[in-house]
PDB file of C-alpha atoms in Angstrom:
ATOM      1  CA  MET A   1      14.811  -4.210  -6.034  1.00 86.00           C
ATOM      2  CA  LYS A   2      17.012  -2.397  -8.470  1.00 95.00           C
ATOM      3  CA  ARG A   3      19.748   0.368  -7.013  1.00 97.00           C
ATOM      4  CA  SER A   4      21.677   2.741  -9.523  1.00 97.00           C
ATOM      5  CA  ALA A   5      24.225   5.585  -8.316  1.00 98.00           C
ATOM      6  CA  GLY A   6      25.355   8.427 -10.119  1.00 98.00           C
ATOM      7  CA  LEU A   7      27.361  11.598 -10.305  1.00 98.00           C
ATOM      8  CA  LEU A   8      25.734  15.153 -10.976  1.00 98.00           C
ATOM      9  CA  LEU A   9      28.659  17.508 -12.344  1.00 97.00           C
ATOM     10  CA  PHE A  10      27.865  21.213 -12.010  1.00 97.00           C
ATOM     11  CA  HIS A  11      29.578  24.367 -12.603  1.00 96.00           C
ATOM     12  CA  HIS A  12      28.962  27.957 -12.096  1.00 95.00           C
ATOM     13  CA  THR A  13      28.631  30.390 -14.962  1.00 95.00           C
ATOM     14  CA  ASP A  14      27.679  34.170 -15.526  1.00 95.00           C
ATOM     15  CA  ASP A  15      23.878  33.075 -15.991  1.00 92.00           C
ATOM     16  CA  GLY A  16      24.135  30.807 -12.734  1.00 94.00           C
ATOM     17  CA  LEU A  17      24.623  26.991 -11.847  1.00 96.00           C
ATOM     18  CA  GLU A  18      24.590  24.416 -14.677  1.00 98.00           C
ATOM     19  CA  VAL A  19      24.478  20.729 -14.423  1.00 98.00           C
ATOM     20  CA  LEU A  20      25.801  18.191 -16.615  1.00 98.00           C
ATOM     21  CA  LEU A  21      23.075  15.667 -18.247  1.00 98.00           C
ATOM     22  CA  GLY A  22      22.933  13.225 -20.710  1.00 96.00           C
ATOM     23  CA  HIS A  23      20.193  12.173 -22.800  1.00 96.00           C
ATOM     24  CA  MET A  24      19.556   8.538 -22.922  1.00 92.00           C
ATOM     25  CA  GLY A  25      20.344   6.603 -25.755  1.00 90.00           C
ATOM     26  CA  GLY A  26      18.579   4.019 -27.633  1.00 88.00           C
ATOM     27  CA  PRO A  27      15.171   3.729 -29.910  1.00 89.00           C
ATOM     28  CA  PHE A  28      12.820   4.328 -26.962  1.00 84.00           C
ATOM     29  CA  PHE A  29      14.137   7.877 -26.490  1.00 88.00           C
ATOM     30  CA  ALA A  30      15.631   9.155 -29.636  1.00 83.00           C
ATOM     31  CA  ARG A  31      12.550  11.607 -30.295  1.00 86.00           C
ATOM     32  CA  ARG A  32      11.852  12.525 -26.793  1.00 88.00           C
ATOM     33  CA  ASP A  33      13.376  15.502 -24.800  1.00 86.00           C
ATOM     34  CA  ALA A  34      11.277  15.798 -21.532  1.00 91.00           C
ATOM     35  CA  GLY A  35      12.007  13.188 -19.247  1.00 89.00           C
ATOM     36  CA  ALA A  36      14.610  11.738 -21.325  1.00 94.00           C
ATOM     37  CA  TRP A  37      17.703  13.194 -19.921  1.00 97.00           C
ATOM     38  CA  THR A  38      19.507  11.854 -16.733  1.00 97.00           C
ATOM     39  CA  ILE A  39      22.470  12.052 -14.580  1.00 98.00           C
ATOM     40  CA  PRO A  40      25.359   9.707 -15.679  1.00 96.00           C
ATOM     41  CA  LYS A  41      24.383   6.749 -13.323  1.00 96.00           C
ATOM     42  CA  GLY A  42      24.037   2.833 -13.399  1.00 94.00           C
ATOM     43  CA  GLU A  43      22.948  -0.088 -11.588  1.00 95.00           C
ATOM     44  CA  TYR A  44      25.348  -1.934  -8.854  1.00 96.00           C
ATOM     45  CA  GLU A  45      25.166  -5.160  -6.618  1.00 94.00           C
ATOM     46  CA  PRO A  46      25.090  -5.073  -2.933  1.00 92.00           C
ATOM     47  CA  ASP A  47      28.471  -6.065  -2.708  1.00 95.00           C
ATOM     48  CA  GLU A  48      29.535  -2.673  -4.352  1.00 96.00           C
ATOM     49  CA  SER A  49      29.377   0.863  -2.365  1.00 96.00           C
ATOM     50  CA  ALA A  50      27.093   3.425  -4.156  1.00 97.00           C
ATOM     51  CA  TRP A  51      30.069   5.796  -3.967  1.00 97.00           C
ATOM     52  CA  ALA A  52      32.193   3.382  -6.125  1.00 97.00           C
ATOM     53  CA  ALA A  53      29.529   2.626  -8.399  1.00 97.00           C
ATOM     54  CA  ALA A  54      28.690   6.204  -9.171  1.00 97.00           C
ATOM     55  CA  ARG A  55      32.398   6.634 -10.010  1.00 97.00           C
ATOM     56  CA  ARG A  56      32.518   3.375 -11.973  1.00 96.00           C
ATOM     57  CA  GLU A  57      29.297   4.304 -14.095  1.00 94.00           C
ATOM     58  CA  PHE A  58      30.397   8.140 -14.871  1.00 95.00           C
ATOM     59  CA  GLU A  59      33.278   6.214 -16.505  1.00 94.00           C
ATOM     60  CA  GLU A  60      31.454   3.753 -18.364  1.00 92.00           C
ATOM     61  CA  GLU A  61      28.802   6.065 -19.420  1.00 92.00           C
ATOM     62  CA  LEU A  62      30.578   9.108 -20.246  1.00 94.00           C
ATOM     63  CA  GLY A  63      34.467   7.762 -21.226  1.00 92.00           C
ATOM     64  CA  LEU A  64      35.966   9.910 -19.033  1.00 93.00           C
ATOM     65  CA  SER A  65      37.593   9.553 -15.494  1.00 93.00           C
ATOM     66  CA  PRO A  66      35.244  10.918 -12.634  1.00 95.00           C
ATOM     67  CA  PRO A  67      36.358  14.186 -11.416  1.00 94.00           C
ATOM     68  CA  ASP A  68      38.498  14.317  -8.092  1.00 91.00           C
ATOM     69  CA  GLY A  69      37.316  15.604  -5.140  1.00 86.00           C
ATOM     70  CA  GLU A  70      34.679  14.869  -2.489  1.00 87.00           C
ATOM     71  CA  GLY A  71      31.231  14.664  -3.534  1.00 94.00           C
ATOM     72  CA  LEU A  72      28.140  16.246  -2.054  1.00 96.00           C
ATOM     73  CA  PRO A  73      25.552  13.831  -0.860  1.00 97.00           C
ATOM     74  CA  LEU A  74      22.141  14.656  -2.765  1.00 98.00           C
ATOM     75  CA  GLY A  75      20.608  11.526  -0.934  1.00 97.00           C
ATOM     76  CA  GLU A  76      17.938   8.784  -2.954  1.00 97.00           C
ATOM     77  CA  ILE A  77      14.952   9.233  -4.772  1.00 98.00           C
ATOM     78  CA  ARG A  78      12.650   6.726  -6.124  1.00 97.00           C
ATOM     79  CA  GLN A  79      11.793   6.733 -10.099  1.00 95.00           C
ATOM     80  CA  THR A  80       8.494   5.728 -11.272  1.00 91.00           C
ATOM     81  CA  GLY A  81       9.564   1.982 -12.013  1.00 90.00           C
ATOM     82  CA  GLY A  82      10.774   1.635  -8.380  1.00 93.00           C
ATOM     83  CA  LYS A  83      14.365   2.099  -8.889  1.00 94.00           C
ATOM     84  CA  ILE A  84      16.126   3.766  -6.105  1.00 97.00           C
ATOM     85  CA  VAL A  85      18.970   6.370  -7.116  1.00 98.00           C
ATOM     86  CA  THR A  86      21.531   7.676  -4.969  1.00 98.00           C
ATOM     87  CA  ALA A  87      23.435  10.832  -6.295  1.00 98.00           C
ATOM     88  CA  TRP A  88      26.542  12.846  -5.266  1.00 98.00           C
ATOM     89  CA  ALA A  89      27.344  16.426  -6.967  1.00 97.00           C
ATOM     90  CA  ILE A  90      30.564  17.555  -7.906  1.00 97.00           C
ATOM     91  CA  GLU A  91      32.118  20.698  -9.088  1.00 96.00           C
ATOM     92  CA  ALA A  92      33.800  20.270 -12.540  1.00 95.00           C
ATOM     93  CA  ASP A  93      33.675  21.537 -16.222  1.00 94.00           C
ATOM     94  CA  PRO A  94      34.399  18.915 -18.697  1.00 92.00           C
ATOM     95  CA  ASP A  95      33.605  19.557 -22.451  1.00 93.00           C
ATOM     96  CA  PRO A  96      30.611  17.747 -23.666  1.00 92.00           C
ATOM     97  CA  ALA A  97      32.591  17.019 -26.955  1.00 91.00           C
ATOM     98  CA  THR A  98      35.169  15.252 -25.285  1.00 90.00           C
ATOM     99  CA  ILE A  99      32.747  12.486 -24.016  1.00 90.00           C
ATOM    100  CA  ALA A 100      32.634   9.015 -25.793  1.00 90.00           C
ATOM    101  CA  PRO A 101      29.720   6.959 -24.287  1.00 89.00           C
ATOM    102  CA  GLY A 102      29.546   3.443 -23.573  1.00 88.00           C
ATOM    103  CA  THR A 103      27.223   1.079 -25.442  1.00 88.00           C
ATOM    104  CA  PHE A 104      24.851  -1.133 -24.490  1.00 90.00           C
ATOM    105  CA  ARG A 105      23.108  -3.779 -27.014  1.00 92.00           C
ATOM    106  CA  MET A 106      19.512  -4.854 -27.568  1.00 91.00           C
ATOM    107  CA  GLU A 107      17.092  -6.525 -29.852  1.00 93.00           C
ATOM    108  CA  TRP A 108      15.809  -4.055 -32.061  1.00 90.00           C
ATOM    109  CA  PRO A 109      13.290  -3.841 -33.555  1.00 88.00           C
ATOM    110  CA  PRO A 110      11.501  -5.912 -31.345  1.00 90.00           C
ATOM    111  CA  ARG A 111      10.918  -9.703 -31.768  1.00 91.00           C
ATOM    112  CA  SER A 112      13.525  -9.239 -34.817  1.00 93.00           C
ATOM    113  CA  GLY A 113      16.424 -11.673 -33.666  1.00 93.00           C
ATOM    114  CA  GLN A 114      18.707  -8.616 -34.570  1.00 93.00           C
ATOM    115  CA  LEU A 115      20.930  -7.393 -32.068  1.00 94.00           C
ATOM    116  CA  GLN A 116      22.013  -3.647 -32.247  1.00 92.00           C
ATOM    117  CA  GLU A 117      24.365  -1.381 -30.613  1.00 93.00           C
ATOM    118  CA  PHE A 118      23.321   1.703 -29.159  1.00 93.00           C
ATOM    119  CA  PRO A 119      24.877   4.561 -26.977  1.00 90.00           C
ATOM    120  CA  GLU A 120      24.383   4.693 -23.128  1.00 90.00           C
ATOM    121  CA  LEU A 121      23.653   8.329 -23.446  1.00 93.00           C
ATOM    122  CA  ASP A 122      23.624   9.756 -27.222  1.00 93.00           C
ATOM    123  CA  ARG A 123      24.272  13.566 -26.363  1.00 93.00           C
ATOM    124  CA  VAL A 124      25.580  15.213 -23.345  1.00 95.00           C
ATOM    125  CA  ALA A 125      24.930  18.947 -22.613  1.00 96.00           C
ATOM    126  CA  TRP A 126      25.079  21.666 -19.687  1.00 98.00           C
ATOM    127  CA  PHE A 127      21.550  22.773 -18.391  1.00 98.00           C
ATOM    128  CA  GLY A 128      20.192  25.846 -15.954  1.00 97.00           C
ATOM    129  CA  LEU A 129      18.520  24.320 -13.154  1.00 97.00           C
ATOM    130  CA  ASP A 130      15.308  25.555 -14.531  1.00 97.00           C
ATOM    131  CA  ARG A 131      15.689  23.998 -17.907  1.00 97.00           C
ATOM    132  CA  GLY A 132      17.267  20.713 -16.476  1.00 98.00           C
ATOM    133  CA  ARG A 133      14.067  20.444 -14.609  1.00 97.00           C
ATOM    134  CA  GLU A 134      12.119  20.387 -17.726  1.00 97.00           C
ATOM    135  CA  VAL A 135      14.006  17.629 -19.400  1.00 97.00           C
ATOM    136  CA  ILE A 136      15.694  15.363 -16.511  1.00 97.00           C
ATOM    137  CA  VAL A 137      13.658  12.137 -15.571  1.00 96.00           C
ATOM    138  CA  LYS A 138      10.957  13.408 -13.192  1.00 96.00           C
ATOM    139  CA  ALA A 139      11.981  11.709 -10.111  1.00 97.00           C
ATOM    140  CA  GLN A 140      15.534  12.980 -10.644  1.00 98.00           C
ATOM    141  CA  ALA A 141      14.379  16.708 -10.450  1.00 98.00           C
ATOM    142  CA  ALA A 142      14.720  16.486  -6.670  1.00 98.00           C
ATOM    143  CA  PHE A 143      18.393  16.032  -7.158  1.00 98.00           C
ATOM    144  CA  LEU A 144      18.531  19.734  -9.011  1.00 98.00           C
ATOM    145  CA  ASP A 145      16.568  21.105  -6.130  1.00 97.00           C
ATOM    146  CA  ARG A 146      18.781  19.580  -3.376  1.00 97.00           C
ATOM    147  CA  LEU A 147      21.954  20.833  -5.186  1.00 97.00           C
ATOM    148  CA  ALA A 148      20.257  24.292  -5.426  1.00 96.00           C
ATOM    149  CA  GLU A 149      19.769  24.414  -1.795  1.00 95.00           C
ATOM    150  CA  HIS A 150      23.363  23.798  -1.016  1.00 89.00           C
ATOM    151  CA  SER A 151      24.730  25.898  -3.895  1.00 75.00           C
ATOM    152  CA  PRO A 152      26.083  29.700  -3.085  1.00 62.00           C
TER     153      PRO A 152
END
């Protein structure tokens, strides 16, 4: 069973709590909005701790060092495909314009024999919790709910 770990950044604004989400890169999500946004996360092997993986993947996906500080554990969720995702919330305020996403390679178009490179996340933005629930991968909405329960 595949496992991923990630960090959900949040900050407080005059309009309330906001979370930083990334739009998944690549051709499958290019024209999608709902269900195409995610927390910065990635897979890890059993010999790596989930916390270490979450911090490593944050840096790989966003090109930024993960924020210092203790993460608020948000627990685990199981996504539709069966992958288990573990997440922590950390208060931080990076500017989405400073993000330099990592890339991945895949054959595109399918069965063409051509490898193309795509950004892991093609854009990153701050969302209020209600709008975030509308666009995030369905199962990950539980992380937003759990953050809201622990936030002043």
